[in-house]
Structure formats: C-alpha cells, structure tokens
Short mmCIF file of C-alpha atoms and ligand atoms in Angstrom, two decimals:
data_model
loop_
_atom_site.label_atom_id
_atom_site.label_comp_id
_atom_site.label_asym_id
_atom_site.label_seq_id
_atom_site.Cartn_x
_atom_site.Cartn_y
_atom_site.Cartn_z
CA UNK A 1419 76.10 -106.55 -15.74
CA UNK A 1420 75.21 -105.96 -19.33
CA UNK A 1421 73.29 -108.62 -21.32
CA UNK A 1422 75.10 -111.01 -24.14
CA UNK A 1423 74.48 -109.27 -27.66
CA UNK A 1424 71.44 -110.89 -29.29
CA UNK A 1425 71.40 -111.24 -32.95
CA UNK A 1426 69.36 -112.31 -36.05
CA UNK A 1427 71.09 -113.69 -38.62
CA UNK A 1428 69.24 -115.09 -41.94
CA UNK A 1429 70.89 -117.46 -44.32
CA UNK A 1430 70.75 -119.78 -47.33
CA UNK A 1431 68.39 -119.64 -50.22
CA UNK A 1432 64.53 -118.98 -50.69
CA UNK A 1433 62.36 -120.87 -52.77
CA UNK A 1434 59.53 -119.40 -54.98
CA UNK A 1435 56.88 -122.68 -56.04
CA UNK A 1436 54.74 -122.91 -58.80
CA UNK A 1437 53.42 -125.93 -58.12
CA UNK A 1438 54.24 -128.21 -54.94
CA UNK A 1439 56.56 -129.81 -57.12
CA UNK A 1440 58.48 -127.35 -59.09
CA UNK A 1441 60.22 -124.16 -57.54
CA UNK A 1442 63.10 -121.25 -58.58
CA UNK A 1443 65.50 -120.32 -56.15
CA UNK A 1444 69.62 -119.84 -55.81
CA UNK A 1445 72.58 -121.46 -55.49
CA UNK A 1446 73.00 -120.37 -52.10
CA UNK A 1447 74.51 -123.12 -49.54
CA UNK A 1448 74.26 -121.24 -46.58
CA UNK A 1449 78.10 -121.18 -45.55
CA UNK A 1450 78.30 -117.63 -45.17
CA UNK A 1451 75.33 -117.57 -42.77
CA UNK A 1452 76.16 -120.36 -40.84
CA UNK A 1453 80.06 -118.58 -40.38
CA UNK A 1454 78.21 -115.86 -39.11
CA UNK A 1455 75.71 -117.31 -36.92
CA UNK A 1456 78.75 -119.56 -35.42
CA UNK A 1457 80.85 -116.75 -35.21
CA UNK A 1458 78.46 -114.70 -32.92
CA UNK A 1459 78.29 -117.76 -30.48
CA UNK A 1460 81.63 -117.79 -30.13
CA UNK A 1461 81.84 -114.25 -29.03
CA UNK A 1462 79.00 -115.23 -27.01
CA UNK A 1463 76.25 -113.84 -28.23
CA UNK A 1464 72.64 -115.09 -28.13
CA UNK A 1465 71.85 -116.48 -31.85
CA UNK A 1466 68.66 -116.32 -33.61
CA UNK A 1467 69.08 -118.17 -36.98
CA UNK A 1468 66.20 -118.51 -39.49
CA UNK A 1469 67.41 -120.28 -42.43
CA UNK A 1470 65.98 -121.32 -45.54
CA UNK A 1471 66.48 -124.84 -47.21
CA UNK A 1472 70.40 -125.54 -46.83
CA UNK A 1473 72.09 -129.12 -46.50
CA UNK A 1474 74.42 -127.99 -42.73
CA UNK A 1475 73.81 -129.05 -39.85
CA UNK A 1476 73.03 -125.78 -37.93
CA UNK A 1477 76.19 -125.14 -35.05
CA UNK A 1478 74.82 -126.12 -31.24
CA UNK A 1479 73.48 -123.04 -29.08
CA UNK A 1480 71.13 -121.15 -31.20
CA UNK A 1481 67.64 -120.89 -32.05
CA UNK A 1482 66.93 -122.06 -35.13
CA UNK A 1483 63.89 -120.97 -37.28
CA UNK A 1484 63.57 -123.15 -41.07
CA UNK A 1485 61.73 -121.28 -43.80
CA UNK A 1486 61.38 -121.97 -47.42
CA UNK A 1487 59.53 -118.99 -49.23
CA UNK A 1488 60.49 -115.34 -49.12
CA UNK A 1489 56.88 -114.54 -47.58
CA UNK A 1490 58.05 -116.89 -44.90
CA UNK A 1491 61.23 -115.25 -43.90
CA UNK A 1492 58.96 -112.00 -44.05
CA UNK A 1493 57.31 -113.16 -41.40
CA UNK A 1494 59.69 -114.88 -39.24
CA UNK A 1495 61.93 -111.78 -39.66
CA UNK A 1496 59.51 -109.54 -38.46
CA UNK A 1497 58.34 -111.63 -35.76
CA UNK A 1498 62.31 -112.12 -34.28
CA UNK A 1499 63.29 -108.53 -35.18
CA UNK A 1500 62.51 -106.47 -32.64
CA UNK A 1501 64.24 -108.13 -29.98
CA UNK A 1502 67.40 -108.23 -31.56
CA UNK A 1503 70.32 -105.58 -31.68
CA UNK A 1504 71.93 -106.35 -34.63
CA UNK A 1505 70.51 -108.17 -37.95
CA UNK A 1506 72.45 -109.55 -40.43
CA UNK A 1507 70.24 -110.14 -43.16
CA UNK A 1508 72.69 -112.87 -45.50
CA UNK A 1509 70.01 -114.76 -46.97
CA UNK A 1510 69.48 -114.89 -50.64
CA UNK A 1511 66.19 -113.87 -51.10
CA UNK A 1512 64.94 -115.14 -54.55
CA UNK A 1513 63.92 -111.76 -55.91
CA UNK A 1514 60.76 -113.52 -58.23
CA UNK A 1515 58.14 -115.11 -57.59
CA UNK A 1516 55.64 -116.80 -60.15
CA UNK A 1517 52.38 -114.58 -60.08
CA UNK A 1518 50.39 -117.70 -59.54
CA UNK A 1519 50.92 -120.71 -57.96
CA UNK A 1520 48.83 -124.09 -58.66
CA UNK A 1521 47.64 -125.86 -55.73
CA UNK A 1522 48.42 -129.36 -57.31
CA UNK A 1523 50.72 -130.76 -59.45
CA UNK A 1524 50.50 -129.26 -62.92
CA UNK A 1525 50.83 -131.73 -66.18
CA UNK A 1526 54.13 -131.14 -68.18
CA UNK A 1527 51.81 -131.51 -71.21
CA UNK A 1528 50.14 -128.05 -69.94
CA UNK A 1529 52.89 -126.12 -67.71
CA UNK A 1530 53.48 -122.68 -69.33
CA UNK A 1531 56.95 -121.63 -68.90
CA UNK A 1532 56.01 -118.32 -69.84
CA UNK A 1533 53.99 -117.56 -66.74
CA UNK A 1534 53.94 -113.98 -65.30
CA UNK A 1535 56.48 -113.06 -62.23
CA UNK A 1536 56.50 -110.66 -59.54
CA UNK A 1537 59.26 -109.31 -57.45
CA UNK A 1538 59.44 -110.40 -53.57
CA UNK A 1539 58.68 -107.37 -51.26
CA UNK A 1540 62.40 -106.27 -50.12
CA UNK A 1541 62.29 -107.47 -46.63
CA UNK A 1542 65.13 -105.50 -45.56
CA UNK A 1543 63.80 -102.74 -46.23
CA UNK A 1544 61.04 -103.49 -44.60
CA UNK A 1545 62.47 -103.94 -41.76
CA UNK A 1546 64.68 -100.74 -41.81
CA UNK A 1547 61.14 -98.84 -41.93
CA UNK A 1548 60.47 -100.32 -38.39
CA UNK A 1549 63.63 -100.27 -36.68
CA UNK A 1550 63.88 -99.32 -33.08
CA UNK A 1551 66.62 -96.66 -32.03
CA UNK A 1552 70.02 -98.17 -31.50
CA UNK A 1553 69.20 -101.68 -33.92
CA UNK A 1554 71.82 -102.29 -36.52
CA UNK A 1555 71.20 -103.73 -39.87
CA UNK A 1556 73.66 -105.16 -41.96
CA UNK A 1557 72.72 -106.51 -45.21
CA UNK A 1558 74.80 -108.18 -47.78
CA UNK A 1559 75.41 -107.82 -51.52
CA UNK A 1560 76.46 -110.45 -54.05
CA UNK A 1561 77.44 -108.89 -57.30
CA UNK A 1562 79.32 -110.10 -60.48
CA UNK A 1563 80.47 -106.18 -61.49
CA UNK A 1564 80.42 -102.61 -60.20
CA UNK A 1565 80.79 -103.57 -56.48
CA UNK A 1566 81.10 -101.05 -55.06
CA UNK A 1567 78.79 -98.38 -56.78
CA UNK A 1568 75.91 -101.24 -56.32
CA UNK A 1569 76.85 -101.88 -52.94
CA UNK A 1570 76.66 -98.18 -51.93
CA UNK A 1571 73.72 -98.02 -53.58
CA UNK A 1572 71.74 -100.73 -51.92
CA UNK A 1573 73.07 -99.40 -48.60
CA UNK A 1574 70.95 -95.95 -48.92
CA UNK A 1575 68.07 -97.29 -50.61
CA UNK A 1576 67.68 -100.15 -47.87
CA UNK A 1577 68.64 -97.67 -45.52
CA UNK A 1578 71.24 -100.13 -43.95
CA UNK A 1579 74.47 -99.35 -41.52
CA UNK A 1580 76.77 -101.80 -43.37
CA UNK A 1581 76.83 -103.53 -45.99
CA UNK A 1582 79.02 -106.41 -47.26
CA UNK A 1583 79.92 -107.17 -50.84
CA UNK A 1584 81.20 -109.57 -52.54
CA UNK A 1585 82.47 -110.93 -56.33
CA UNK A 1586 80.39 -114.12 -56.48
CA UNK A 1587 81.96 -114.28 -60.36
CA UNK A 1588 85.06 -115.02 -58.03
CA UNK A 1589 85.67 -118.71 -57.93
CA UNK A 1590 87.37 -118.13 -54.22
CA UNK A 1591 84.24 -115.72 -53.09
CA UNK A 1592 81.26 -117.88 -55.05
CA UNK A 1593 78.39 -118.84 -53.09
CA UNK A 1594 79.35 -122.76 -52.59
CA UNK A 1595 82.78 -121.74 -51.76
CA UNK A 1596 84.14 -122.22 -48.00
CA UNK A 1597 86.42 -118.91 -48.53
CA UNK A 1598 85.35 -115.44 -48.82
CA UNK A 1599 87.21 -112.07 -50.02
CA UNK A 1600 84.15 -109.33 -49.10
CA UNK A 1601 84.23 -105.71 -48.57
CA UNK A 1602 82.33 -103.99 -45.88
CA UNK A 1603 80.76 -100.10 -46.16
CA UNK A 1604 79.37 -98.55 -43.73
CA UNK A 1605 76.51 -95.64 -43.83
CA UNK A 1606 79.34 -93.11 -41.95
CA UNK A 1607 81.12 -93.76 -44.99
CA UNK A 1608 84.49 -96.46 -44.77
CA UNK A 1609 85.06 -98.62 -46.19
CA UNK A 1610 86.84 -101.35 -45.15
CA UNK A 1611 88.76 -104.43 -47.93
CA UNK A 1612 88.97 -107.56 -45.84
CA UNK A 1613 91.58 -110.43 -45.75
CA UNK A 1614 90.66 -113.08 -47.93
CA UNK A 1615 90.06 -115.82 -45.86
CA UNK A 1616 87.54 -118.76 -44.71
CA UNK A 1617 83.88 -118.09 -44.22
CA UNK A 1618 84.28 -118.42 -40.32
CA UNK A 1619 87.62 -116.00 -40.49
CA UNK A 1620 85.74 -113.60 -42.63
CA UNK A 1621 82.83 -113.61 -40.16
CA UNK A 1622 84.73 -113.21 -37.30
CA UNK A 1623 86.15 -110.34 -38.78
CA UNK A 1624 83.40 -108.41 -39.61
CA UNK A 1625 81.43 -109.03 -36.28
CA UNK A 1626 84.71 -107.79 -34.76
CA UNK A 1627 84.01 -104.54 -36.65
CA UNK A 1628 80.51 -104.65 -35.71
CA UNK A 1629 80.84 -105.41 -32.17
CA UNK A 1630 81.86 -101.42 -31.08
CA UNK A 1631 79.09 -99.99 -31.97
CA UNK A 1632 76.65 -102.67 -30.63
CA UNK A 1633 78.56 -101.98 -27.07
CA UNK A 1634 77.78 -98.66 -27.59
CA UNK A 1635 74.44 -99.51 -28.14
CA UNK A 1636 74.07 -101.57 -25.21
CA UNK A 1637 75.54 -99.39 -22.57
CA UNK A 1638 72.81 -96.96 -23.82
CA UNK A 1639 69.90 -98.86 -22.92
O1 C5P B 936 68.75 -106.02 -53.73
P1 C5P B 936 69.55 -107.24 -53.40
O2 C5P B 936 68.74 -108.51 -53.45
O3 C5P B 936 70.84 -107.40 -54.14
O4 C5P B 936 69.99 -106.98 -51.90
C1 C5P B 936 70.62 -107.94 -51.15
C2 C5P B 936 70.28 -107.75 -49.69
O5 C5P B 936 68.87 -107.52 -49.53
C3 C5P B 936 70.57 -109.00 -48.90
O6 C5P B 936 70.92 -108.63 -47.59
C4 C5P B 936 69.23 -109.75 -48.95
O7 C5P B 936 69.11 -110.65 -47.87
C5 C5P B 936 68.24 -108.62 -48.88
N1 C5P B 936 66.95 -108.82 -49.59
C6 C5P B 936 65.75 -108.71 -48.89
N2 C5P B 936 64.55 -108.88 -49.53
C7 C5P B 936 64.52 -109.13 -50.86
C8 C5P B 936 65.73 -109.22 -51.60
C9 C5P B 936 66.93 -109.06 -50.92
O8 C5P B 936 65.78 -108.48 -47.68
N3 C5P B 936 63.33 -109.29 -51.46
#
C-alpha cells in the first residue's frame, strides 16, 4: 500500500515591521493557497499549511503552521520541507525588508520614511539548493506584463519544476479575487493555458497535472 501524498503548501502575505506597530507587506488574501491546500485534501493528501496573516478560516484536516515575517516562513519552510513530496510555495513573500527595525514604538515626530531596505533571502531557492531526489517544487509568479518570459525566467533561476503565472493587473486573476486564469510551465518545457475558473477549480486542476509525476515519485521510494 503506498502512502497518501504529503504536501507543503505556503500561502497569504508576509509582513516586514519596522516598529511593532508599523509593517509593509501585500495585498495577498490567501485564496489561492487555501484552494490549494483544500484541494490536496480532497484528493486525499496529507496537508501541511503554513500561512502568513490572512482573514480564512483554514479548511478542517491539515496542519496548520501561522507565520508573519519572511524569516519566519524561512524557518518553518525548512523545518516542514524535507518530509514533504511536493511544495507549493504560493505565498507572497514581501521581497523588502526595512534594514533596521526599532524595538519600540517609534514617534511620528521622528520616523524616517527614508530608511534603508534589504531584499528577503529567496526562500525558494533556498530550498531548491536542499532538495532531496524525487521532491517537487512548484512556485508561483504574479506579474502585471511579460508573463511568460518572467515566468520562465524565475523557473531556472529558482531552479523550480513548475511554475504558475498569473496577470494580477487582471481584475478576474487579482489577488483578492475568488477566480483565477493562470498558466502553468514546467522545467521539461510545456506549457500548459488553464480554464479560467474559481480558485478551488483552478487548484484542482493543476494538482491534477501535478499528481503523475508525484505517483511516479512515490512508487520509486
Ligand atoms: O521572484 P518572485 O518573488 O516573483 O517569485 C515568486 C515565487 O518565489 C513565489 O513562489 C514566492 O513564494 C517565492 N519567493 C520566495 N522567497 C522570496 C520571494 C519570493 O520563496 N524572498
């Protein structure tokens, strides 16, 4: 008998503070995630969710992991990764980060809005670098042009299987919206324009397209 499918899935936004008060992040809701992470139950597979700050209630069956900051999903990622077989890494990561962050509350009268940033460590890729034989990584792309040469892109550099994009400039495809239209590429090269549809048809979808080569996977180990 061969084991249910065990995947990480990340989702919703990360926050970056530079005081305990004040914070950049995203306008990610999380409804792509979630889709995903309720998708994969109802294929039944064993869910690991780590999500950051997102206002749903998470679906019933999976382990649930809450973050905030991108050095927190660093860390939570890397402790859940290795005993999954596929990651879907669908969180927006805030790519900046205030160089410094005050420990208390810092007077209006003073704040400097021209403080220094610095980028988040890419935590896919950091991940990729550690990946066991036979783990799949799928990350995602939200872009407002050039889709697909940005998509392909990110898919070497991160050294990814798939990758999804989509047109957040889209008002159907946005991240608050509860449809998606994405497109999914793969490293072997297809690529693969999916029915527009809801979140949770979208996500069945591409777990559907997913789910060969994790059997293949499986019945290898
Ligand atoms: O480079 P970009 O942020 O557009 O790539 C998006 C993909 O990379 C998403 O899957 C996102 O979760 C992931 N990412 C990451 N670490 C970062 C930034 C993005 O893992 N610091």
């Amino acid at each position: 008998m061969t084991r249910p499918i065990r995947c990480l899935i990340t989702a919703g936004p990360t926050r970056e503070f530079f005081d305990p008060v004040r914070f950049i992040s995203n306008p990610s809701t999380g409804k792509m995630g979630y889709a995903l992470a309720q998708a994969a139950l109802d294929a039944a597979w064993t869910v690991d969710l780590i999500s950051g700050p997102v206002a749903l209630p998470p679906p019933q069956g999976l382990n649930l992991y809450p973050i905030t900051t991108g050095a927190e999903l660093h860390e939570a990622c890397h402790d859940l990764f290795s005993a999954c077989d596929i990651l879907i890494m669908c969180a927006a990561v805030c790519d900046m980060r205030p160089a410094q962050t005050h420990p208390h509350k810092v007077k209006k009268e003073t704040l400097e809005w021209n403080g220094r940033f610095e980028p988040v460590p890419d935590i896919l890729k950091s991940l990729s670098n550690v990946r066991k034989p036979g783990q799949v990584i799928v990350g995602f792309a939200a872009e407002t042009r050039d889709i697909a040469e940005y998509a392909r892109r990110k898919l070497e550099e991160k050294n990814l299987d798939w990758i999804v994009a989509n047109d957040v400039s889209r008002s159907d495809a946005g991240f608050a919206s509860d449809t998606n239209t994405v497109t999914l590429y793969a490293r072997t090269g297809e690529t693969y324009a999916l029915q527009p549809g809801t979140k949770l048809e979208v996500a069945s979808s591409l777990l559907a397209l997913f789910a060969p080569t994790l059997s293949r996977t499986q019945s290898n180990t």
